[in-house]
Amino acid sequence: MDLRISPMTSQGLGSIAQTKRPAAGGAVAGAGFADNFKSALKSVSAAQQEASRLQTEVQLGNPKVSLEETMLAMQKAQIGFQATMHVRNRMVSAYTDIMNMSV
């Protein structure tokens, strides 16, 4: 599983800007932050499950699964989880800052 983030080009940003036009009710149309965050969480969860499966196979002595492959999958899952936790902590911090603003 590849967890690299590809850089956005100016064309990619232009297409995102076009899909985020407000609808009649004022809601934003198109895929938003929540959808992207859900897909990222699913990706991290899949990486963790794959690492767990490989770890179990190594423990059972499956000769088709290498220890190096297992350790690499575990590190990818750990990095993905840490990145997810950083995003979550930043979101909670931003929410707290907004709620503490005086109106």
Short mmCIF file of N, CA and C in Angstrom, two decimals:
data_model
loop_
_atom_site.label_atom_id
_atom_site.label_comp_id
_atom_site.label_asym_id
_atom_site.label_seq_id
_atom_site.Cartn_x
_atom_site.Cartn_y
_atom_site.Cartn_z
N MET A 1 0.85 -1.17 0.00
CA MET A 1 0.00 0.00 0.00
C MET A 1 0.89 1.23 0.00
N ASP A 2 0.62 2.12 -0.91
CA ASP A 2 1.41 3.33 -1.08
C ASP A 2 0.74 4.47 -0.34
N LEU A 3 1.42 5.03 0.66
CA LEU A 3 0.84 6.09 1.49
C LEU A 3 1.41 7.46 1.16
N ARG A 4 2.06 7.59 -0.02
CA ARG A 4 2.63 8.89 -0.39
C ARG A 4 1.54 9.86 -0.82
N ILE A 5 1.77 11.12 -0.54
CA ILE A 5 0.85 12.18 -0.95
C ILE A 5 1.44 12.85 -2.16
N SER A 6 0.69 12.88 -3.25
CA SER A 6 1.20 13.50 -4.47
C SER A 6 0.94 15.00 -4.42
N PRO A 7 1.88 15.81 -4.93
CA PRO A 7 1.69 17.26 -4.92
C PRO A 7 0.58 17.67 -5.89
N MET A 8 -0.11 18.74 -5.56
CA MET A 8 -1.18 19.25 -6.39
C MET A 8 -0.60 20.19 -7.45
N THR A 9 -1.08 20.07 -8.66
CA THR A 9 -0.68 20.98 -9.73
C THR A 9 -1.69 22.12 -9.80
N SER A 10 -1.36 23.14 -10.55
CA SER A 10 -2.29 24.26 -10.68
C SER A 10 -3.56 23.83 -11.40
N GLN A 11 -3.46 22.87 -12.32
CA GLN A 11 -4.65 22.36 -12.99
C GLN A 11 -5.53 21.61 -12.01
N GLY A 12 -4.91 20.82 -11.12
CA GLY A 12 -5.68 20.09 -10.12
C GLY A 12 -6.39 21.03 -9.17
N LEU A 13 -5.73 22.11 -8.80
CA LEU A 13 -6.35 23.09 -7.91
C LEU A 13 -7.50 23.80 -8.61
N GLY A 14 -7.36 24.04 -9.91
CA GLY A 14 -8.42 24.69 -10.67
C GLY A 14 -9.66 23.81 -10.74
N SER A 15 -9.46 22.50 -10.91
CA SER A 15 -10.62 21.61 -10.97
C SER A 15 -11.30 21.49 -9.62
N ILE A 16 -10.52 21.56 -8.54
CA ILE A 16 -11.13 21.54 -7.20
C ILE A 16 -11.94 22.80 -6.97
N ALA A 17 -11.41 23.93 -7.38
CA ALA A 17 -12.12 25.19 -7.20
C ALA A 17 -13.43 25.20 -7.97
N GLN A 18 -13.46 24.55 -9.12
CA GLN A 18 -14.68 24.52 -9.92
C GLN A 18 -15.74 23.62 -9.29
N THR A 19 -15.34 22.56 -8.59
CA THR A 19 -16.32 21.64 -8.00
C THR A 19 -16.85 22.14 -6.68
N LYS A 20 -16.28 23.16 -6.09
CA LYS A 20 -16.68 23.62 -4.77
C LYS A 20 -17.59 24.83 -4.84
N ARG A 21 -18.44 24.92 -5.81
CA ARG A 21 -19.37 26.05 -5.92
C ARG A 21 -20.55 25.85 -4.99
N PRO A 22 -21.01 26.90 -4.32
CA PRO A 22 -22.16 26.75 -3.44
C PRO A 22 -23.42 26.38 -4.21
N ALA A 23 -24.20 25.50 -3.61
CA ALA A 23 -25.48 25.11 -4.20
C ALA A 23 -26.53 26.13 -3.81
N ALA A 24 -27.79 25.90 -4.20
CA ALA A 24 -28.87 26.85 -3.95
C ALA A 24 -29.07 27.12 -2.47
N GLY A 25 -28.90 26.09 -1.64
CA GLY A 25 -29.12 26.25 -0.20
C GLY A 25 -27.90 26.77 0.53
N GLY A 26 -26.83 27.09 -0.18
CA GLY A 26 -25.63 27.61 0.47
C GLY A 26 -24.64 26.51 0.82
N ALA A 27 -25.00 25.24 0.60
CA ALA A 27 -24.09 24.15 0.91
C ALA A 27 -23.04 24.03 -0.19
N VAL A 28 -21.90 23.49 0.14
CA VAL A 28 -20.82 23.34 -0.82
C VAL A 28 -21.01 22.03 -1.56
N ALA A 29 -20.98 22.06 -2.88
CA ALA A 29 -21.14 20.85 -3.69
C ALA A 29 -19.79 20.20 -3.93
N GLY A 30 -19.77 18.91 -4.16
CA GLY A 30 -18.54 18.18 -4.45
C GLY A 30 -17.97 17.53 -3.21
N ALA A 31 -16.88 16.81 -3.41
CA ALA A 31 -16.22 16.11 -2.31
C ALA A 31 -15.51 17.13 -1.43
N GLY A 32 -15.74 17.06 -0.16
CA GLY A 32 -15.15 18.02 0.76
C GLY A 32 -14.12 17.40 1.66
N PHE A 33 -13.76 18.13 2.68
CA PHE A 33 -12.75 17.68 3.62
C PHE A 33 -13.17 16.41 4.33
N ALA A 34 -14.45 16.33 4.71
CA ALA A 34 -14.92 15.16 5.44
C ALA A 34 -14.78 13.89 4.60
N ASP A 35 -15.11 13.98 3.31
CA ASP A 35 -14.98 12.81 2.44
C ASP A 35 -13.52 12.40 2.27
N ASN A 36 -12.66 13.37 2.11
CA ASN A 36 -11.23 13.07 1.98
C ASN A 36 -10.68 12.49 3.27
N PHE A 37 -11.14 13.00 4.40
CA PHE A 37 -10.66 12.49 5.69
C PHE A 37 -11.15 11.06 5.91
N LYS A 38 -12.40 10.77 5.50
CA LYS A 38 -12.91 9.41 5.62
C LYS A 38 -12.10 8.44 4.78
N SER A 39 -11.78 8.83 3.57
CA SER A 39 -11.00 7.93 2.72
C SER A 39 -9.59 7.73 3.27
N ALA A 40 -9.02 8.77 3.87
CA ALA A 40 -7.70 8.64 4.49
C ALA A 40 -7.77 7.70 5.69
N LEU A 41 -8.83 7.80 6.49
CA LEU A 41 -8.99 6.90 7.63
C LEU A 41 -9.16 5.46 7.18
N LYS A 42 -9.90 5.25 6.11
CA LYS A 42 -10.07 3.90 5.58
C LYS A 42 -8.74 3.34 5.09
N SER A 43 -7.93 4.19 4.47
CA SER A 43 -6.63 3.77 3.98
C SER A 43 -5.71 3.38 5.13
N VAL A 44 -5.71 4.17 6.19
CA VAL A 44 -4.89 3.87 7.36
C VAL A 44 -5.37 2.58 8.03
N SER A 45 -6.68 2.41 8.11
CA SER A 45 -7.23 1.19 8.69
C SER A 45 -6.84 -0.03 7.87
N ALA A 46 -6.90 0.08 6.55
CA ALA A 46 -6.51 -1.04 5.69
C ALA A 46 -5.03 -1.37 5.86
N ALA A 47 -4.18 -0.35 6.01
CA ALA A 47 -2.75 -0.57 6.22
C ALA A 47 -2.51 -1.28 7.54
N GLN A 48 -3.26 -0.91 8.59
CA GLN A 48 -3.12 -1.56 9.88
C GLN A 48 -3.57 -3.02 9.82
N GLN A 49 -4.66 -3.27 9.12
CA GLN A 49 -5.15 -4.64 8.99
C GLN A 49 -4.18 -5.52 8.20
N GLU A 50 -3.61 -4.95 7.14
CA GLU A 50 -2.63 -5.69 6.35
C GLU A 50 -1.39 -6.01 7.17
N ALA A 51 -0.92 -5.04 7.95
CA ALA A 51 0.24 -5.27 8.81
C ALA A 51 -0.06 -6.34 9.85
N SER A 52 -1.25 -6.31 10.41
CA SER A 52 -1.65 -7.32 11.40
C SER A 52 -1.72 -8.71 10.76
N ARG A 53 -2.26 -8.78 9.54
CA ARG A 53 -2.35 -10.06 8.84
C ARG A 53 -0.96 -10.62 8.56
N LEU A 54 -0.05 -9.77 8.08
CA LEU A 54 1.31 -10.21 7.80
C LEU A 54 2.03 -10.65 9.07
N GLN A 55 1.79 -9.93 10.15
CA GLN A 55 2.41 -10.29 11.43
C GLN A 55 1.94 -11.66 11.89
N THR A 56 0.65 -11.94 11.74
CA THR A 56 0.11 -13.24 12.11
C THR A 56 0.70 -14.34 11.24
N GLU A 57 0.85 -14.07 9.95
CA GLU A 57 1.42 -15.07 9.05
C GLU A 57 2.87 -15.38 9.41
N VAL A 58 3.64 -14.36 9.78
CA VAL A 58 5.02 -14.58 10.19
C VAL A 58 5.06 -15.41 11.47
N GLN A 59 4.18 -15.10 12.41
CA GLN A 59 4.15 -15.84 13.67
C GLN A 59 3.75 -17.30 13.46
N LEU A 60 2.92 -17.56 12.46
CA LEU A 60 2.52 -18.93 12.17
C LEU A 60 3.57 -19.68 11.35
N GLY A 61 4.59 -18.97 10.91
CA GLY A 61 5.69 -19.61 10.20
C GLY A 61 5.45 -19.79 8.71
N ASN A 62 4.65 -18.95 8.10
CA ASN A 62 4.39 -19.03 6.67
C ASN A 62 5.67 -18.64 5.92
N PRO A 63 6.22 -19.55 5.11
CA PRO A 63 7.48 -19.23 4.41
C PRO A 63 7.29 -18.24 3.26
N LYS A 64 6.07 -17.99 2.83
CA LYS A 64 5.82 -17.06 1.72
C LYS A 64 5.83 -15.60 2.16
N VAL A 65 5.78 -15.35 3.47
CA VAL A 65 5.77 -13.99 4.00
C VAL A 65 7.11 -13.72 4.67
N SER A 66 7.79 -12.68 4.20
CA SER A 66 9.10 -12.35 4.77
C SER A 66 8.97 -11.40 5.96
N LEU A 67 9.94 -11.49 6.82
CA LEU A 67 9.97 -10.61 7.99
C LEU A 67 10.15 -9.15 7.56
N GLU A 68 10.96 -8.93 6.51
CA GLU A 68 11.20 -7.57 6.02
C GLU A 68 9.91 -6.94 5.51
N GLU A 69 9.12 -7.71 4.76
CA GLU A 69 7.84 -7.21 4.24
C GLU A 69 6.90 -6.87 5.39
N THR A 70 6.91 -7.71 6.40
CA THR A 70 6.05 -7.48 7.57
C THR A 70 6.45 -6.22 8.31
N MET A 71 7.74 -6.05 8.54
CA MET A 71 8.22 -4.88 9.27
C MET A 71 7.94 -3.60 8.49
N LEU A 72 8.08 -3.65 7.17
CA LEU A 72 7.79 -2.49 6.34
C LEU A 72 6.31 -2.13 6.41
N ALA A 73 5.44 -3.12 6.36
CA ALA A 73 4.00 -2.88 6.46
C ALA A 73 3.64 -2.30 7.83
N MET A 74 4.30 -2.79 8.87
CA MET A 74 4.04 -2.27 10.22
C MET A 74 4.48 -0.82 10.34
N GLN A 75 5.63 -0.47 9.75
CA GLN A 75 6.10 0.92 9.80
C GLN A 75 5.18 1.85 9.02
N LYS A 76 4.71 1.40 7.85
CA LYS A 76 3.77 2.21 7.07
C LYS A 76 2.49 2.46 7.85
N ALA A 77 1.99 1.43 8.51
CA ALA A 77 0.76 1.57 9.30
C ALA A 77 0.99 2.52 10.47
N GLN A 78 2.15 2.42 11.10
CA GLN A 78 2.44 3.30 12.23
C GLN A 78 2.57 4.76 11.79
N ILE A 79 3.23 5.00 10.68
CA ILE A 79 3.38 6.37 10.18
C ILE A 79 2.02 6.94 9.78
N GLY A 80 1.20 6.13 9.12
CA GLY A 80 -0.14 6.58 8.75
C GLY A 80 -0.98 6.91 9.97
N PHE A 81 -0.89 6.09 11.01
CA PHE A 81 -1.64 6.34 12.24
C PHE A 81 -1.15 7.61 12.92
N GLN A 82 0.15 7.81 12.98
CA GLN A 82 0.69 9.03 13.60
C GLN A 82 0.26 10.28 12.84
N ALA A 83 0.26 10.21 11.52
CA ALA A 83 -0.17 11.36 10.71
C ALA A 83 -1.65 11.64 10.96
N THR A 84 -2.44 10.60 11.06
CA THR A 84 -3.87 10.76 11.34
C THR A 84 -4.09 11.40 12.70
N MET A 85 -3.32 10.98 13.68
CA MET A 85 -3.45 11.57 15.02
C MET A 85 -3.05 13.04 15.03
N HIS A 86 -2.03 13.40 14.25
CA HIS A 86 -1.63 14.81 14.18
C HIS A 86 -2.74 15.65 13.56
N VAL A 87 -3.36 15.13 12.50
CA VAL A 87 -4.46 15.86 11.87
C VAL A 87 -5.61 16.01 12.85
N ARG A 88 -5.94 14.94 13.56
CA ARG A 88 -7.03 14.99 14.53
C ARG A 88 -6.73 16.01 15.63
N ASN A 89 -5.52 15.99 16.14
CA ASN A 89 -5.16 16.93 17.20
C ASN A 89 -5.23 18.38 16.72
N ARG A 90 -4.82 18.62 15.47
CA ARG A 90 -4.91 19.97 14.92
C ARG A 90 -6.36 20.40 14.75
N MET A 91 -7.21 19.46 14.34
CA MET A 91 -8.63 19.78 14.18
C MET A 91 -9.27 20.11 15.52
N VAL A 92 -8.94 19.33 16.54
CA VAL A 92 -9.49 19.59 17.88
C VAL A 92 -8.99 20.94 18.39
N SER A 93 -7.72 21.23 18.16
CA SER A 93 -7.16 22.51 18.58
C SER A 93 -7.84 23.68 17.87
N ALA A 94 -8.07 23.53 16.57
CA ALA A 94 -8.75 24.59 15.81
C ALA A 94 -10.19 24.77 16.30
N TYR A 95 -10.86 23.67 16.56
CA TYR A 95 -12.23 23.74 17.08
C TYR A 95 -12.26 24.45 18.43
N THR A 96 -11.31 24.12 19.30
CA THR A 96 -11.25 24.75 20.62
C THR A 96 -10.98 26.25 20.48
N ASP A 97 -10.07 26.61 19.59
CA ASP A 97 -9.78 28.03 19.37
C ASP A 97 -11.00 28.79 18.87
N ILE A 98 -11.73 28.18 17.94
CA ILE A 98 -12.93 28.83 17.41
C ILE A 98 -14.00 28.97 18.48
N MET A 99 -14.17 27.95 19.30
CA MET A 99 -15.20 28.00 20.34
C MET A 99 -14.85 28.99 21.44
N ASN A 100 -13.56 29.28 21.63
CA ASN A 100 -13.16 30.23 22.66
C ASN A 100 -13.12 31.66 22.16
N MET A 101 -13.41 31.90 20.88
CA MET A 101 -13.43 33.26 20.35
C MET A 101 -14.64 34.02 20.90
N SER A 102 -14.42 35.26 21.21
CA SER A 102 -15.54 36.08 21.65
C SER A 102 -16.24 36.68 20.44
N VAL A 103 -17.55 36.71 20.52
CA VAL A 103 -18.33 37.20 19.36
C VAL A 103 -18.74 38.63 19.56
#
